[in-house]
PDB file of N, CA and C in Angstrom:
ATOM      1  N   MET S   1       6.872  -1.149  18.446  1.00 77.00           N
ATOM      2  CA  MET S   1       6.223  -0.540  17.366  1.00 77.00           C
ATOM      3  C   MET S   1       4.621  -0.657  17.025  1.00 77.00           C
ATOM      4  N   GLY S   2       3.851   0.337  16.947  1.00 85.00           N
ATOM      5  CA  GLY S   2       2.583   0.363  16.928  1.00 85.00           C
ATOM      6  C   GLY S   2       1.914  -0.107  15.399  1.00 85.00           C
ATOM      7  N   ALA S   3       0.697  -0.911  15.223  1.00 84.00           N
ATOM      8  CA  ALA S   3       0.425  -1.016  14.312  1.00 84.00           C
ATOM      9  C   ALA S   3       0.293  -0.006  12.900  1.00 84.00           C
ATOM     10  N   THR S   4       0.216   1.156  13.374  1.00 84.00           N
ATOM     11  CA  THR S   4       0.451   2.552  12.533  1.00 84.00           C
ATOM     12  C   THR S   4       1.772   2.446  11.767  1.00 84.00           C
ATOM     13  N   THR S   5       2.698   2.481  12.646  1.00 91.00           N
ATOM     14  CA  THR S   5       4.068   2.469  12.398  1.00 91.00           C
ATOM     15  C   THR S   5       4.427   1.475  11.158  1.00 91.00           C
ATOM     16  N   TRP S   6       3.770   0.095  11.272  1.00 92.00           N
ATOM     17  CA  TRP S   6       4.405  -0.981  10.772  1.00 92.00           C
ATOM     18  C   TRP S   6       3.434  -0.775   9.306  1.00 92.00           C
ATOM     19  N   LEU S   7       2.058  -0.069   9.373  1.00 90.00           N
ATOM     20  CA  LEU S   7       1.762   0.382   8.048  1.00 90.00           C
ATOM     21  C   LEU S   7       2.276   1.165   7.378  1.00 90.00           C
ATOM     22  N   ILE S   8       2.927   2.556   7.987  1.00 91.00           N
ATOM     23  CA  ILE S   8       3.542   3.265   7.154  1.00 91.00           C
ATOM     24  C   ILE S   8       4.948   2.679   6.694  1.00 91.00           C
ATOM     25  N   ILE S   9       5.656   1.648   7.499  1.00 94.00           N
ATOM     26  CA  ILE S   9       6.843   1.075   7.021  1.00 94.00           C
ATOM     27  C   ILE S   9       6.215   0.201   5.716  1.00 94.00           C
ATOM     28  N   LEU S  10       5.398  -0.321   5.824  1.00 94.00           N
ATOM     29  CA  LEU S  10       4.852  -1.323   4.529  1.00 94.00           C
ATOM     30  C   LEU S  10       4.699  -0.546   3.403  1.00 94.00           C
ATOM     31  N   TYR S  11       3.692   0.627   3.582  1.00 94.00           N
ATOM     32  CA  TYR S  11       3.616   1.517   2.423  1.00 94.00           C
ATOM     33  C   TYR S  11       4.572   2.389   1.965  1.00 94.00           C
ATOM     34  N   ILE S  12       5.538   2.414   2.434  1.00 95.00           N
ATOM     35  CA  ILE S  12       7.046   3.412   2.114  1.00 95.00           C
ATOM     36  C   ILE S  12       7.703   1.979   1.100  1.00 95.00           C
ATOM     37  N   LEU S  13       7.654   0.948   1.685  1.00 96.00           N
ATOM     38  CA  LEU S  13       8.465  -0.131   0.820  1.00 96.00           C
ATOM     39  C   LEU S  13       7.547  -0.415  -0.303  1.00 96.00           C
ATOM     40  N   LEU S  14       6.120  -0.293  -0.437  1.00 95.00           N
ATOM     41  CA  LEU S  14       5.365  -0.702  -1.411  1.00 95.00           C
ATOM     42  C   LEU S  14       5.687   0.483  -2.708  1.00 95.00           C
ATOM     43  N   ILE S  15       5.672   1.782  -2.260  1.00 95.00           N
ATOM     44  CA  ILE S  15       6.009   3.076  -2.988  1.00 95.00           C
ATOM     45  C   ILE S  15       7.465   2.535  -3.402  1.00 95.00           C
ATOM     46  N   GLY S  16       8.290   2.536  -2.902  1.00 96.00           N
ATOM     47  CA  GLY S  16       9.753   1.988  -3.476  1.00 96.00           C
ATOM     48  C   GLY S  16       9.746   1.124  -4.399  1.00 96.00           C
ATOM     49  N   LEU S  17       9.297  -0.212  -4.265  1.00 95.00           N
ATOM     50  CA  LEU S  17       9.138  -1.075  -5.072  1.00 95.00           C
ATOM     51  C   LEU S  17       8.475  -0.735  -6.197  1.00 95.00           C
ATOM     52  N   THR S  18       7.534   0.289  -6.322  1.00 96.00           N
ATOM     53  CA  THR S  18       6.594   0.479  -7.279  1.00 96.00           C
ATOM     54  C   THR S  18       7.447   1.192  -8.451  1.00 96.00           C
ATOM     55  N   VAL S  19       7.978   2.483  -7.653  1.00 96.00           N
ATOM     56  CA  VAL S  19       8.869   3.166  -8.390  1.00 96.00           C
ATOM     57  C   VAL S  19      10.010   2.447  -9.139  1.00 96.00           C
ATOM     58  N   PHE S  20      10.746   1.600  -8.292  1.00 95.00           N
ATOM     59  CA  PHE S  20      11.854   0.611  -8.971  1.00 95.00           C
ATOM     60  C   PHE S  20      11.223  -0.257 -10.272  1.00 95.00           C
ATOM     61  N   ALA S  21       9.967  -0.721 -10.055  1.00 95.00           N
ATOM     62  CA  ALA S  21       9.381  -1.430 -10.828  1.00 95.00           C
ATOM     63  C   ALA S  21       9.222  -0.618 -12.409  1.00 95.00           C
ATOM     64  N   PHE S  22       8.477   0.791 -12.294  1.00 95.00           N
ATOM     65  CA  PHE S  22       8.264   1.160 -13.525  1.00 95.00           C
ATOM     66  C   PHE S  22       9.712   1.857 -13.846  1.00 95.00           C
ATOM     67  N   ALA S  23      10.660   2.005 -12.803  1.00 96.00           N
ATOM     68  CA  ALA S  23      12.078   2.536 -13.760  1.00 96.00           C
ATOM     69  C   ALA S  23      13.032   1.554 -14.641  1.00 96.00           C
ATOM     70  N   LYS S  24      12.449   0.175 -13.982  1.00 95.00           N
ATOM     71  CA  LYS S  24      13.075  -0.876 -14.803  1.00 95.00           C
ATOM     72  C   LYS S  24      11.946  -1.150 -15.802  1.00 95.00           C
ATOM     73  N   LYS S  25      11.111  -0.623 -16.210  1.00 94.00           N
ATOM     74  CA  LYS S  25      10.323  -0.740 -17.458  1.00 94.00           C
ATOM     75  C   LYS S  25       9.369  -2.266 -17.296  1.00 94.00           C
ATOM     76  N   LYS S  26       8.838  -2.452 -15.862  1.00 93.00           N
ATOM     77  CA  LYS S  26       8.389  -3.636 -15.320  1.00 93.00           C
ATOM     78  C   LYS S  26       6.928  -3.072 -15.073  1.00 93.00           C
ATOM     79  N   ARG S  27       6.001  -2.442 -15.943  1.00 94.00           N
ATOM     80  CA  ARG S  27       4.880  -2.441 -16.059  1.00 94.00           C
ATOM     81  C   ARG S  27       3.735  -2.932 -15.294  1.00 94.00           C
ATOM     82  N   ALA S  28       3.672  -4.260 -15.535  1.00 95.00           N
ATOM     83  CA  ALA S  28       2.921  -5.291 -14.914  1.00 95.00           C
ATOM     84  C   ALA S  28       3.025  -5.308 -13.400  1.00 95.00           C
ATOM     85  N   ALA S  29       4.335  -5.371 -12.712  1.00 94.00           N
ATOM     86  CA  ALA S  29       4.572  -5.535 -11.184  1.00 94.00           C
ATOM     87  C   ALA S  29       4.489  -4.033 -10.687  1.00 94.00           C
ATOM     88  N   GLY S  30       4.226  -3.058 -11.598  1.00 94.00           N
ATOM     89  CA  GLY S  30       4.043  -1.514 -11.057  1.00 94.00           C
ATOM     90  C   GLY S  30       2.898  -1.572 -10.941  1.00 94.00           C
ATOM     91  N   ILE S  31       1.837  -2.268 -11.643  1.00 95.00           N
ATOM     92  CA  ILE S  31       0.514  -2.025 -11.529  1.00 95.00           C
ATOM     93  C   ILE S  31      -0.051  -2.871 -10.487  1.00 95.00           C
ATOM     94  N   ILE S  32       0.667  -3.877 -10.383  1.00 95.00           N
ATOM     95  CA  ILE S  32       0.033  -4.994  -9.275  1.00 95.00           C
ATOM     96  C   ILE S  32       0.229  -4.519  -8.035  1.00 95.00           C
ATOM     97  N   LEU S  33       1.340  -3.802  -7.848  1.00 94.00           N
ATOM     98  CA  LEU S  33       1.836  -3.004  -6.386  1.00 94.00           C
ATOM     99  C   LEU S  33       0.746  -2.080  -6.448  1.00 94.00           C
ATOM    100  N   ILE S  34       0.676  -1.048  -7.195  1.00 95.00           N
ATOM    101  CA  ILE S  34      -0.384  -0.005  -7.038  1.00 95.00           C
ATOM    102  C   ILE S  34      -1.709  -0.473  -6.929  1.00 95.00           C
ATOM    103  N   ALA S  35      -2.066  -1.746  -7.466  1.00 96.00           N
ATOM    104  CA  ALA S  35      -3.352  -2.466  -7.045  1.00 96.00           C
ATOM    105  C   ALA S  35      -3.491  -2.811  -5.677  1.00 96.00           C
ATOM    106  N   VAL S  36      -2.237  -3.568  -4.958  1.00 94.00           N
ATOM    107  CA  VAL S  36      -2.094  -3.894  -3.874  1.00 94.00           C
ATOM    108  C   VAL S  36      -1.921  -2.621  -2.528  1.00 94.00           C
ATOM    109  N   MET S  37      -1.627  -1.549  -2.942  1.00 95.00           N
ATOM    110  CA  MET S  37      -1.710  -0.240  -2.104  1.00 95.00           C
ATOM    111  C   MET S  37      -3.159   0.461  -2.101  1.00 95.00           C
ATOM    112  N   VAL S  38      -3.881   0.375  -3.079  1.00 95.00           N
ATOM    113  CA  VAL S  38      -5.168   0.592  -3.423  1.00 95.00           C
ATOM    114  C   VAL S  38      -6.286  -0.042  -2.631  1.00 95.00           C
ATOM    115  N   THR S  39      -5.936  -1.473  -2.621  1.00 95.00           N
ATOM    116  CA  THR S  39      -6.960  -2.647  -2.276  1.00 95.00           C
ATOM    117  C   THR S  39      -6.752  -2.326  -0.681  1.00 95.00           C
ATOM    118  N   GLY S  40      -5.454  -2.204  -0.039  1.00 92.00           N
ATOM    119  CA  GLY S  40      -5.137  -1.949   1.361  1.00 92.00           C
ATOM    120  C   GLY S  40      -5.750  -0.565   1.729  1.00 92.00           C
ATOM    121  N   ALA S  41      -5.863   0.527   1.049  1.00 92.00           N
ATOM    122  CA  ALA S  41      -6.386   1.634   1.309  1.00 92.00           C
ATOM    123  C   ALA S  41      -7.893   1.760   1.584  1.00 92.00           C
ATOM    124  N   VAL S  42      -8.676   0.881   0.839  1.00 94.00           N
ATOM    125  CA  VAL S  42     -10.035   0.711   0.597  1.00 94.00           C
ATOM    126  C   VAL S  42     -10.485   0.080   2.076  1.00 94.00           C
ATOM    127  N   ILE S  43      -9.676  -1.205   2.162  1.00 92.00           N
ATOM    128  CA  ILE S  43      -9.934  -2.170   3.327  1.00 92.00           C
ATOM    129  C   ILE S  43      -9.795  -1.109   4.613  1.00 92.00           C
ATOM    130  N   LEU S  44      -8.477  -0.353   4.945  1.00 90.00           N
ATOM    131  CA  LEU S  44      -8.535   0.289   5.985  1.00 90.00           C
ATOM    132  C   LEU S  44      -9.250   1.300   5.909  1.00 90.00           C
ATOM    133  N   GLY S  45      -9.854   2.126   5.049  1.00 90.00           N
ATOM    134  CA  GLY S  45     -11.185   3.102   4.974  1.00 90.00           C
ATOM    135  C   GLY S  45     -12.209   2.564   5.307  1.00 90.00           C
ATOM    136  N   TYR S  46     -12.543   1.066   4.891  1.00 92.00           N
ATOM    137  CA  TYR S  46     -13.884   0.669   5.303  1.00 92.00           C
ATOM    138  C   TYR S  46     -13.843   0.003   6.745  1.00 92.00           C
ATOM    139  N   LEU S  47     -12.747  -0.182   7.291  1.00 89.00           N
ATOM    140  CA  LEU S  47     -12.511  -0.520   8.806  1.00 89.00           C
ATOM    141  C   LEU S  47     -12.514   0.910   9.589  1.00 89.00           C
ATOM    142  N   TRP S  48     -12.009   1.691   9.098  1.00 87.00           N
ATOM    143  CA  TRP S  48     -11.886   3.116   9.743  1.00 87.00           C
ATOM    144  C   TRP S  48     -13.717   3.441   9.893  1.00 87.00           C
ATOM    145  N   PHE S  49     -14.434   3.446   8.981  1.00 90.00           N
ATOM    146  CA  PHE S  49     -15.843   3.860   9.084  1.00 90.00           C
ATOM    147  C   PHE S  49     -16.570   2.872   9.872  1.00 90.00           C
ATOM    148  N   THR S  50     -16.484   1.405   9.830  1.00 92.00           N
ATOM    149  CA  THR S  50     -17.296   0.397  10.275  1.00 92.00           C
ATOM    150  C   THR S  50     -16.980   0.041  11.704  1.00 92.00           C
ATOM    151  N   SER S  51     -15.339   0.311  11.926  1.00 87.00           N
ATOM    152  CA  SER S  51     -15.599  -0.307  13.496  1.00 87.00           C
ATOM    153  C   SER S  51     -15.771   0.979  14.541  1.00 87.00           C
ATOM    154  N   PRO S  52     -16.375   0.373  15.722  1.00 74.00           N
ATOM    155  CA  PRO S  52     -16.660   1.510  16.783  1.00 74.00           C
ATOM    156  C   PRO S  52     -15.774   1.647  17.689  1.00 74.00           C
ATOM    157  N   MET S  53     -15.582   2.675  18.029  1.00 71.00           N
ATOM    158  CA  MET S  53     -14.615   3.251  18.713  1.00 71.00           C
ATOM    159  C   MET S  53     -15.364   4.336  20.014  1.00 71.00           C
TER     160      MET S  53
END
């Protein structure tokens, strides 16, 4: 599998864990998982714009 497939699997897992955390009233864990997803998206966006293709 390619890198993109692994990223999709990772984000699906993170979204599922975030939903599960908020469903179990674990707001801190949910917020941390959202922060991880946002950080990853920002890093990927930065690399997308700065990497030569």
